[in-house]
CSV table of C-alpha atoms and ligand atoms in Angstrom, one decimal:
chain,number,residue,atom,x,y,z
A,1,MET,CA,65.7,98.6,103.8
A,2,ALA,CA,69.1,97.8,101.9
A,3,ALA,CA,69.0,100.8,99.9
A,4,GLN,CA,68.9,103.3,102.5
A,5,ARG,CA,72.5,102.3,104.2
A,6,HIS,CA,74.1,102.9,101.1
A,7,VAL,CA,77.4,104.1,100.7
A,8,ILE,CA,79.4,103.9,97.6
A,9,VAL,CA,83.5,105.0,97.7
A,10,ALA,CA,85.2,105.7,94.8
A,11,GLY,CA,88.9,104.9,95.6
A,12,ALA,CA,90.6,101.9,97.5
A,13,GLY,CA,93.8,103.8,99.1
A,14,ILE,CA,94.1,103.6,102.8
A,15,ALA,CA,91.5,106.5,102.9
A,16,GLY,CA,88.6,104.9,100.9
A,17,LEU,CA,89.5,101.5,102.5
A,18,THR,CA,89.1,102.9,105.6
A,19,ALA,CA,86.7,104.8,105.8
A,20,ALA,CA,84.8,101.4,104.4
A,21,LEU,CA,85.9,99.9,107.8
A,22,ALA,CA,84.2,102.2,109.7
A,23,LEU,CA,81.3,102.7,108.0
A,24,ALA,CA,80.7,99.3,108.1
A,25,ARG,CA,81.3,99.4,112.2
A,26,ALA,CA,79.0,101.9,112.4
A,27,GLY,CA,76.2,100.5,110.7
A,28,LEU,CA,76.2,100.8,107.5
A,29,ARG,CA,76.6,98.8,103.9
A,30,VAL,CA,79.6,99.8,101.5
A,31,SER,CA,81.0,99.1,97.4
A,32,VAL,CA,84.4,101.1,97.5
A,33,LEU,CA,84.7,100.7,93.4
A,34,GLU,CA,88.4,100.8,92.2
A,35,GLN,CA,90.2,102.1,89.2
A,36,ALA,CA,92.5,99.5,89.3
A,37,GLU,CA,92.6,95.6,88.0
A,38,ARG,CA,94.4,94.8,90.8
A,39,LEU,CA,95.4,96.1,94.3
A,40,GLU,CA,99.2,95.2,93.5
A,41,GLU,CA,101.5,96.4,96.1
A,42,ALA,CA,102.4,99.9,95.7
A,43,GLY,CA,104.3,103.0,97.0
A,44,ALA,CA,107.0,102.7,99.7
A,45,GLY,CA,107.4,103.1,103.9
A,46,LEU,CA,104.7,105.3,105.4
A,47,GLN,CA,104.8,107.4,108.6
A,48,LEU,CA,101.9,106.5,110.6
A,49,SER,CA,102.3,108.4,113.4
A,50,PRO,CA,99.5,107.2,116.7
A,51,ASN,CA,96.7,109.8,115.4
A,52,ALA,CA,96.5,106.9,112.9
A,53,THR,CA,97.2,103.9,114.7
A,54,ARG,CA,94.5,104.6,117.1
A,55,ILE,CA,92.4,104.2,114.5
A,56,LEU,CA,93.8,101.5,113.2
A,57,ILE,CA,94.4,99.9,115.9
A,58,SER,CA,90.3,100.4,116.9
A,59,LEU,CA,88.8,99.2,113.7
A,60,GLY,CA,90.8,95.9,114.5
A,61,LEU,CA,94.2,96.2,112.5
A,62,ARG,CA,96.4,95.9,115.1
A,63,GLU,CA,97.1,91.7,114.8
A,64,ARG,CA,97.8,92.3,110.8
A,65,LEU,CA,99.3,94.7,111.0
A,66,GLU,CA,102.0,94.9,114.0
A,67,PRO,CA,104.2,91.8,112.1
A,68,LEU,CA,105.2,94.7,109.9
A,69,ALA,CA,105.0,97.2,111.4
A,70,VAL,CA,108.6,99.4,112.4
A,71,ALA,CA,108.9,100.6,115.5
A,72,PRO,CA,111.0,103.6,115.6
A,73,ARG,CA,113.2,104.6,118.5
A,74,ALA,CA,113.3,108.5,117.7
A,75,ILE,CA,113.9,110.0,114.7
A,76,ARG,CA,117.8,111.3,114.5
A,77,VAL,CA,117.6,114.4,112.9
A,78,MET,CA,121.2,114.5,111.2
A,79,ALA,CA,123.1,116.6,109.4
A,80,GLY,CA,123.8,116.5,105.1
A,81,GLY,CA,126.7,117.5,105.0
A,82,SER,CA,128.9,117.3,108.3
A,83,GLY,CA,127.2,113.8,108.5
A,84,ARG,CA,126.9,114.1,112.0
A,85,GLU,CA,123.2,113.9,114.2
A,86,ILE,CA,122.2,117.4,114.9
A,87,VAL,CA,118.8,116.3,117.7
A,88,ARG,CA,117.5,112.3,118.3
A,89,MET,CA,114.0,113.1,118.8
A,90,PRO,CA,112.8,110.3,121.1
A,91,LEU,CA,109.6,108.1,120.3
A,92,ASP,CA,109.9,104.7,122.0
A,93,GLY,CA,107.8,106.2,124.9
A,94,ALA,CA,105.3,106.4,122.0
A,95,GLU,CA,103.1,104.7,123.2
A,96,ALA,CA,102.6,105.6,127.1
A,97,ARG,CA,102.1,109.6,126.0
A,98,TYR,CA,100.1,109.3,123.1
A,99,GLY,CA,97.5,105.6,123.5
A,100,ALA,CA,98.9,104.0,120.3
A,101,PRO,CA,102.3,103.2,119.2
A,102,PHE,CA,104.6,105.4,116.3
A,103,TRP,CA,104.7,103.0,112.9
A,104,VAL,CA,106.7,102.8,110.1
A,105,MET,CA,105.4,100.6,106.7
A,106,HIS,CA,104.8,99.9,103.3
A,107,ARG,CA,101.8,101.4,101.7
A,108,GLY,CA,101.9,97.9,100.3
A,109,ASP,CA,101.3,95.9,103.9
A,110,LEU,CA,98.8,99.3,104.8
A,111,GLN,CA,96.4,98.2,101.6
A,112,ALA,CA,96.9,94.7,102.2
A,113,ALA,CA,95.7,94.5,106.0
A,114,LEU,CA,92.7,97.1,104.9
A,115,ILE,CA,91.5,94.9,101.5
A,116,ALA,CA,92.0,91.8,103.7
A,117,GLN,CA,90.2,92.5,106.9
A,118,ALA,CA,87.7,93.9,104.6
A,119,GLN,CA,87.0,90.9,102.3
A,120,ALA,CA,86.7,89.3,106.0
A,121,THR,CA,83.6,91.9,106.2
A,122,VAL,CA,80.0,90.8,105.1
A,123,ASP,CA,79.1,94.5,104.3
A,124,ILE,CA,81.8,96.3,102.4
A,125,SER,CA,82.4,94.7,98.9
A,126,ILE,CA,85.5,96.2,96.1
A,127,LYS,CA,84.5,95.8,92.7
A,128,LEU,CA,88.0,96.2,91.0
A,129,GLY,CA,88.5,97.7,87.7
A,130,THR,CA,86.1,100.0,87.9
A,131,LYS,CA,85.9,103.6,87.4
A,132,VAL,CA,84.1,106.3,88.4
A,133,GLU,CA,83.1,108.9,85.9
A,134,ASP,CA,80.0,109.6,87.3
A,135,PHE,CA,77.5,111.1,89.4
A,136,ALA,CA,74.0,112.6,90.1
A,137,THR,CA,71.9,112.9,93.2
A,138,HIS,CA,68.5,113.1,94.0
A,139,ARG,CA,66.1,112.9,96.5
A,140,LYS,CA,66.8,109.5,97.6
A,141,GLY,CA,70.5,110.0,97.1
A,142,VAL,CA,72.9,109.4,94.4
A,143,SER,CA,73.7,107.0,91.7
A,144,VAL,CA,77.1,106.6,90.6
A,145,LEU,CA,78.3,105.7,86.8
A,146,GLY,CA,81.1,103.5,87.0
A,147,ARG,CA,83.3,101.8,84.0
A,148,GLN,CA,84.6,98.4,84.1
A,149,SER,CA,85.9,97.9,80.4
A,150,ARG,CA,83.1,98.0,78.3
A,151,GLN,CA,80.2,97.7,80.8
A,152,VAL,CA,78.8,100.6,83.0
A,153,LEU,CA,78.1,99.9,86.2
A,154,ASP,CA,75.1,102.1,87.5
A,155,GLU,CA,75.7,101.8,91.7
A,156,ARG,CA,72.9,103.7,93.9
A,157,GLY,CA,73.3,104.6,97.6
A,158,ILE,CA,73.1,107.6,100.1
A,159,ALA,CA,76.0,108.7,99.5
A,160,LEU,CA,79.2,109.2,97.6
A,161,ILE,CA,82.5,108.7,99.5
A,162,GLY,CA,85.5,110.8,96.7
A,163,ALA,CA,88.9,109.3,98.4
A,164,ASP,CA,90.0,108.6,94.4
A,165,GLY,CA,92.9,110.8,96.2
A,166,ILE,CA,95.0,113.3,94.5
A,167,TRP,CA,93.9,113.8,90.8
A,168,SER,CA,90.2,112.7,92.2
A,169,SER,CA,87.6,112.7,89.5
A,170,VAL,CA,84.8,113.2,92.3
A,171,ALA,CA,86.8,116.4,92.9
A,172,THR,CA,86.2,117.6,89.4
A,173,LEU,CA,83.3,116.3,89.2
A,174,LEU,CA,81.8,118.0,92.3
A,175,LYS,CA,83.8,121.2,90.7
A,176,ARG,CA,84.1,123.0,93.9
A,177,GLN,CA,88.1,122.5,94.7
A,178,GLN,CA,91.2,124.4,92.8
A,179,ARG,CA,92.9,122.3,90.4
A,180,PRO,CA,96.2,121.5,92.5
A,181,THR,CA,99.8,123.5,92.4
A,182,PHE,CA,102.6,122.0,91.8
A,183,ARG,CA,105.7,122.5,94.3
A,184,HIS,CA,108.9,123.1,92.2
A,185,ARG,CA,109.7,119.3,93.6
A,186,THR,CA,110.5,115.4,93.5
A,187,ALA,CA,110.5,113.2,96.3
A,188,TRP,CA,112.8,110.0,94.4
A,189,ARG,CA,111.9,106.7,97.0
A,190,THR,CA,113.4,103.1,96.2
A,191,LEU,CA,113.9,100.0,98.6
A,192,VAL,CA,117.0,98.2,99.3
A,193,PRO,CA,117.8,94.8,101.6
A,194,VAL,CA,118.8,96.0,105.6
A,195,GLU,CA,121.9,94.4,105.0
A,196,ALA,CA,122.5,96.4,102.2
A,197,VAL,CA,123.4,99.6,104.4
A,198,PRO,CA,125.5,100.5,106.6
A,199,GLU,CA,124.9,98.7,110.3
A,200,GLU,CA,124.3,102.7,112.3
A,201,PHE,CA,121.5,103.0,109.0
A,202,ARG,CA,120.0,99.1,110.7
A,203,ALA,CA,118.2,99.5,114.1
A,204,PRO,CA,114.7,100.7,114.2
A,205,PHE,CA,115.3,104.6,114.0
A,206,VAL,CA,113.9,107.5,111.0
A,207,HIS,CA,116.1,109.1,109.6
A,208,LEU,CA,116.0,112.5,109.3
A,209,TRP,CA,119.5,113.9,106.5
A,210,LEU,CA,118.8,118.1,106.2
A,211,GLY,CA,121.4,119.2,103.2
A,212,GLN,CA,122.7,121.6,100.2
A,213,ASP,CA,118.9,121.8,98.6
A,214,ALA,CA,117.3,118.2,99.0
A,215,HIS,CA,117.1,116.0,102.3
A,216,LEU,CA,116.8,112.4,102.7
A,217,VAL,CA,114.0,110.7,105.3
A,218,HIS,CA,115.1,106.9,105.4
A,219,TYR,CA,113.8,104.0,107.9
A,220,PRO,CA,113.5,100.4,107.8
A,221,VAL,CA,110.2,98.8,107.5
A,222,LYS,CA,108.5,95.6,106.2
A,223,ALA,CA,110.1,94.1,110.2
A,224,GLY,CA,112.5,95.5,109.6
A,225,ARG,CA,113.5,93.2,106.5
A,226,LEU,CA,114.1,96.6,103.8
A,227,ILE,CA,115.3,100.3,104.2
A,228,ASN,CA,112.8,102.9,102.5
A,229,ILE,CA,115.0,105.4,101.3
A,230,VAL,CA,113.4,108.7,100.4
A,231,GLY,CA,115.1,111.9,99.0
A,232,ILE,CA,113.4,115.0,98.0
A,233,VAL,CA,114.8,117.8,95.6
A,234,SER,CA,114.0,120.2,94.2
A,235,ASP,CA,113.2,120.1,90.1
A,236,GLU,CA,110.3,121.4,87.6
A,237,TRP,CA,109.2,117.7,86.7
A,238,SER,CA,105.6,117.7,87.2
A,239,GLU,CA,104.5,114.0,85.9
A,240,LYS,CA,101.6,113.0,87.9
A,241,GLY,CA,102.2,109.9,89.0
A,242,TRP,CA,103.2,107.8,91.3
A,243,SER,CA,105.7,106.1,90.3
A,244,ALA,CA,108.2,107.1,86.8
A,245,PRO,CA,111.8,105.5,86.9
A,246,GLY,CA,113.9,107.6,88.4
A,247,ASP,CA,117.8,107.9,86.4
A,248,ARG,CA,120.0,107.3,89.3
A,249,ALA,CA,122.9,109.3,87.9
A,250,GLU,CA,120.6,112.2,87.9
A,251,ILE,CA,119.7,111.6,92.0
A,252,LEU,CA,123.8,111.0,92.7
A,253,ARG,CA,124.1,114.5,91.7
A,254,ARG,CA,121.8,115.8,93.1
A,255,PHE,CA,123.5,114.6,96.5
A,256,ALA,CA,127.0,116.4,94.9
A,257,ARG,CA,130.1,115.2,96.8
A,258,PHE,CA,130.7,118.8,97.5
A,259,ALA,CA,127.4,120.0,99.9
A,260,TRP,CA,126.7,115.8,100.5
A,261,SER,CA,129.0,113.7,103.7
A,262,GLU,CA,129.9,110.4,102.1
A,263,LYS,CA,127.8,108.9,105.1
A,264,ALA,CA,124.6,110.7,103.1
A,265,ARG,CA,126.1,109.6,99.5
A,266,GLY,CA,126.9,106.1,100.3
A,267,LEU,CA,123.4,105.7,101.4
A,268,ILE,CA,122.2,107.0,97.9
A,269,SER,CA,124.7,105.0,95.6
A,270,ILE,CA,123.8,102.2,97.1
A,271,PRO,CA,120.0,101.2,94.9
A,272,ASP,CA,120.1,100.9,91.1
A,273,ARG,CA,116.7,102.0,90.5
A,274,TRP,CA,115.1,105.0,92.1
A,275,LEU,CA,110.7,105.7,91.5
A,276,LYS,CA,110.1,109.0,91.5
A,277,TRP,CA,106.7,111.7,91.7
A,278,ALA,CA,106.3,115.1,91.6
A,279,LEU,CA,105.3,116.6,94.8
A,280,PHE,CA,101.8,118.7,94.8
A,281,ASP,CA,99.3,120.4,97.1
A,282,ARG,CA,96.2,122.3,96.7
A,283,SER,CA,97.0,126.0,98.6
A,284,ALA,CA,93.2,127.2,99.1
A,285,PRO,CA,91.6,124.9,102.5
A,286,PHE,CA,89.1,122.2,101.4
A,287,ARG,CA,85.9,123.2,100.7
A,288,GLY,CA,83.2,120.7,101.6
A,289,GLY,CA,81.1,118.7,98.2
A,290,GLU,CA,77.1,118.7,97.4
A,291,GLY,CA,74.7,117.6,98.9
A,292,PRO,CA,74.9,113.8,98.8
A,293,VAL,CA,79.2,114.1,97.8
A,294,THR,CA,81.8,114.9,100.2
A,295,LEU,CA,85.6,114.2,99.7
A,296,ILE,CA,88.1,112.1,102.3
A,297,GLY,CA,91.6,112.5,102.2
A,298,ASP,CA,94.2,113.0,99.3
A,299,ALA,CA,91.2,113.9,97.1
A,300,ALA,CA,90.3,116.6,99.1
A,301,HIS,CA,93.4,118.4,101.2
A,302,PRO,CA,96.6,116.4,99.5
A,303,VAL,CA,99.3,117.3,102.2
A,304,LEU,CA,103.3,117.8,100.9
A,305,PRO,CA,105.3,114.8,102.7
A,306,PHE,CA,107.3,117.2,105.1
A,307,MET,CA,105.3,116.4,108.0
A,308,ALA,CA,104.3,112.3,107.1
A,309,GLN,CA,100.8,114.0,107.0
A,310,GLY,CA,99.3,112.2,104.0
A,311,ALA,CA,97.8,109.2,105.0
A,312,GLY,CA,97.6,110.3,109.2
A,313,MET,CA,94.4,112.7,107.6
A,314,ALA,CA,93.2,110.2,105.8
A,315,ILE,CA,92.3,107.9,108.0
A,316,GLU,CA,91.6,110.8,109.9
A,317,ASP,CA,89.3,111.7,107.9
A,318,ALA,CA,87.5,108.0,107.2
A,319,ALA,CA,87.2,107.9,111.3
A,320,VAL,CA,85.5,110.7,111.1
A,321,LEU,CA,83.2,110.4,108.2
A,322,ALA,CA,82.2,107.4,109.9
A,323,GLY,CA,80.7,108.7,113.0
A,324,PHE,CA,78.4,111.5,111.6
A,325,LEU,CA,77.0,109.3,108.9
A,326,GLY,CA,76.6,106.4,111.0
A,327,ALA,CA,75.3,108.4,113.7
A,328,SER,CA,72.9,110.7,111.2
A,329,ARG,CA,72.0,108.2,108.5
A,330,ASP,CA,68.6,109.9,108.0
A,331,ASP,CA,69.7,112.8,106.8
A,332,PRO,CA,73.6,111.6,104.8
A,333,ALA,CA,73.5,115.8,103.2
A,334,ASP,CA,73.8,117.3,106.6
A,335,ALA,CA,75.8,113.7,108.1
A,336,LEU,CA,78.3,115.6,105.0
A,337,ARG,CA,78.4,118.8,105.8
A,338,ALA,CA,78.9,118.5,110.1
A,339,TYR,CA,82.3,115.5,108.3
A,340,GLU,CA,83.9,118.6,106.7
A,341,GLY,CA,82.8,121.7,109.2
A,342,ALA,CA,84.7,119.0,111.8
A,343,ARG,CA,87.9,118.9,109.4
A,344,ARG,CA,88.8,121.3,107.9
A,345,LEU,CA,90.9,124.1,110.0
A,346,ARG,CA,92.3,120.2,111.2
A,347,THR,CA,93.4,119.5,107.5
A,348,ALA,CA,94.3,123.2,106.9
A,349,ARG,CA,96.3,123.9,109.5
A,350,ALA,CA,98.5,120.3,108.2
A,351,GLN,CA,98.5,121.2,105.0
A,352,LYS,CA,100.3,124.7,105.8
A,353,THR,CA,102.9,123.5,108.6
A,354,SER,CA,104.2,120.5,106.0
A,355,ALA,CA,104.0,123.0,103.3
A,356,LYS,CA,106.9,125.0,106.3
A,357,GLN,CA,108.2,122.1,107.1
A,358,GLY,CA,109.1,122.1,103.9
A,359,ARG,CA,110.6,125.7,102.9
A,360,ILE,CA,112.3,124.2,107.0
A,361,TYR,CA,114.6,121.7,105.6
A,362,GLY,CA,115.2,123.7,102.1
A,363,MET,CA,117.3,126.7,104.0
A,364,THR,CA,120.1,127.0,103.3
A,365,GLY,CA,124.0,128.5,103.9
A,366,PRO,CA,123.9,130.7,107.4
A,367,GLU,CA,120.0,129.9,107.7
A,368,ALA,CA,120.9,126.3,108.2
A,369,LEU,CA,123.5,126.8,111.0
A,370,ILE,CA,121.0,128.6,112.5
A,371,ARG,CA,118.1,125.9,112.5
A,372,ASN,CA,120.3,124.0,113.0
A,373,LEU,CA,121.3,126.1,116.4
A,374,VAL,CA,117.6,126.1,116.9
A,375,MET,CA,117.2,122.2,117.3
A,376,ARG,CA,120.5,121.2,118.4
A,377,MET,CA,119.5,123.7,121.9
A,378,LYS,CA,115.5,122.8,122.0
A,379,GLY,CA,116.3,118.7,122.1
A,380,GLY,CA,114.8,116.6,121.2
A,381,GLU,CA,111.1,116.3,123.6
A,382,THR,CA,110.8,120.7,123.0
A,383,LEU,CA,110.6,119.4,119.4
A,384,LEU,CA,108.7,116.1,119.7
A,385,SER,CA,105.9,118.1,121.8
A,386,ARG,CA,105.4,120.8,118.9
A,387,TYR,CA,103.7,117.9,117.3
A,388,ASP,CA,101.3,116.8,119.8
A,389,TRP,CA,98.8,118.9,118.2
A,390,ILE,CA,98.5,115.8,115.5
A,391,TYR,CA,99.6,113.2,117.6
A,392,LYS,CA,97.3,113.6,120.8
A,393,TRP,CA,94.1,114.0,118.2
A,394,GLN,CA,91.5,111.6,119.1
A,395,VAL,CA,87.7,110.9,117.2
A,396,PRO,CA,84.8,112.7,118.3
A,397,GLU,CA,83.2,110.3,121.3
A,398,LYS,CA,79.6,112.1,120.0
A,399,PHE,CA,78.5,113.0,116.3
B,401,FAD,C1,100.0,103.9,93.6
B,401,FAD,C2,100.4,104.6,94.2
B,401,FAD,C3,101.3,104.3,95.1
B,401,FAD,C4,102.5,106.1,96.4
B,401,FAD,N1,103.2,106.1,97.2
B,401,FAD,C5,103.7,106.7,97.9
B,401,FAD,C6,104.9,106.6,98.7
B,401,FAD,O1,105.4,106.2,98.3
B,401,FAD,N2,104.5,107.4,99.5
B,401,FAD,C7,103.8,107.5,100.2
B,401,FAD,O2,103.9,109.0,101.5
B,401,FAD,N3,102.3,108.3,100.2
B,401,FAD,C8,102.6,108.1,98.6
B,401,FAD,N4,101.5,108.2,98.1
B,401,FAD,C9,100.4,108.5,98.4
B,401,FAD,C10,99.6,107.7,99.9
B,401,FAD,O3,99.4,106.8,99.6
B,401,FAD,C11,98.8,108.8,100.1
B,401,FAD,O4,98.8,110.3,99.9
B,401,FAD,C12,98.0,108.9,101.4
B,401,FAD,O5,97.8,107.9,101.9
B,401,FAD,C13,96.4,108.9,101.8
B,401,FAD,O6,95.2,108.6,100.8
B,401,FAD,P1,94.6,108.5,99.8
B,401,FAD,O7,93.7,107.2,100.0
B,401,FAD,O8,94.2,109.3,99.9
B,401,FAD,O9,95.1,108.5,98.1
B,401,FAD,P2,95.9,107.3,97.2
B,401,FAD,O10,96.2,106.6,98.3
B,401,FAD,O11,95.9,107.9,95.7
B,401,FAD,O12,94.4,106.4,97.1
B,401,FAD,C14,93.5,106.8,95.8
B,401,FAD,C15,92.9,105.8,95.0
B,401,FAD,O13,91.7,105.8,94.4
B,401,FAD,C16,92.1,105.3,92.8
B,401,FAD,N5,90.7,106.2,91.7
B,401,FAD,C17,91.7,106.8,91.3
B,401,FAD,N6,90.8,107.8,90.4
B,401,FAD,C18,89.5,105.9,90.4
B,401,FAD,C19,88.2,106.3,89.4
B,401,FAD,N7,88.0,108.2,89.0
B,401,FAD,N8,87.8,106.3,90.5
B,401,FAD,C20,88.2,104.8,91.0
B,401,FAD,N9,89.1,104.6,91.3
B,401,FAD,C21,90.1,105.9,92.0
B,401,FAD,C22,93.1,105.8,92.7
B,401,FAD,O14,93.5,104.0,92.0
B,401,FAD,C23,93.8,104.6,94.2
B,401,FAD,O15,93.4,104.1,94.5
B,401,FAD,C24,100.4,106.2,96.8
B,401,FAD,C25,99.9,106.1,96.4
B,401,FAD,C26,99.6,105.3,95.2
B,401,FAD,C27,97.7,106.2,94.5
């Protein structure tokens, strides 16, 4: 009986842990296999828009997350060259407008809250230091082969959910997904104490600076104690991974004096230490899994960070998947195909819109001047309403 309710999730990132909680709530027993020996605080800031926070709150995470999250009052779009504000998109009424808050927070805080909630859930077990290496499907479901240093683990369940990130082993084994495509940019990230930045940038705002050949985003995390700074620049460095050391002199060079205002350069010059990652996505939409195997989050459809929807789409996937699998556990393969069908258009639209936004942010010369003028004329409210299709989204009620 128990085996009929058992689902195996590969990866304890944001997608995998949210899926575990949502699946357990739908009446399933879940084993999460994670390759990392320890889940240390990794990454920096994430933006969680209302489409994502609505789901996290419905899973009972508000109390754990709210004390660490920051609810920004607005997104301030700044001109990198002049240092002046172009437009301000108001977020102070976000909860009333979308029915859920807009939060920014540290990825490590979100992951720790998800783990704590999973550990408090009897139907979830997390197996660290376990890399998913292979699987075989059969009449009763799927057998998953995991490696724990020299030991081999054989887990059986009704379904395997590949939530193992952009370089997903499950996606490779499925042979249906294209390799990720390098987008010739790198993201540089760092965290600094709030007291280190000028007064103007300590308040709860998301700042987005648009400038020549680069853009810069910063906002407070950890209940406002730290400022997360991310600079995105054109680059040919394309190694895999999230946390390569970045050379401070290089990032300073990228935000050159002739193109960037003193205010923006001042921010870039504060940190001593930077980490960087190369930007990849996939041009083809998510093709779906096979039999009792599917993918969620970055494994299914990596999104460029220009709309800050990587975590959001992963969290949405988790909720929709659990809805279908919980409603139809007698036929898991059918439930997984229904999940894939329900997510295909939306995630493809998020991938496309993010890539387009990246092109808009990267404009230079007269094109950039026109972009700034158009943004100013439209105003913050109108610009914000272009995201309604993302922020207002809700998990379907019927599966
Ligand atoms: C270390 C790290 C730091 C990050 N930092 C940032 C950041 O600063 N800003 C940002 O916007 N995004 C960051 N991201 C990405 C962001 O978390 C994702 O884009 C988004 O949240 C979607 O999450 P995901 O769960 O699909 O993938 P991920 O968050 O990448 O999680 C995938 C998980 O699967 C595990 N895994 C991979 N292969 C296997 C395998 N074969 N078997 C078992 N487990 C496996 C990984 O160790 C990881 O824990 C980071 C991701 C990671 C892993």
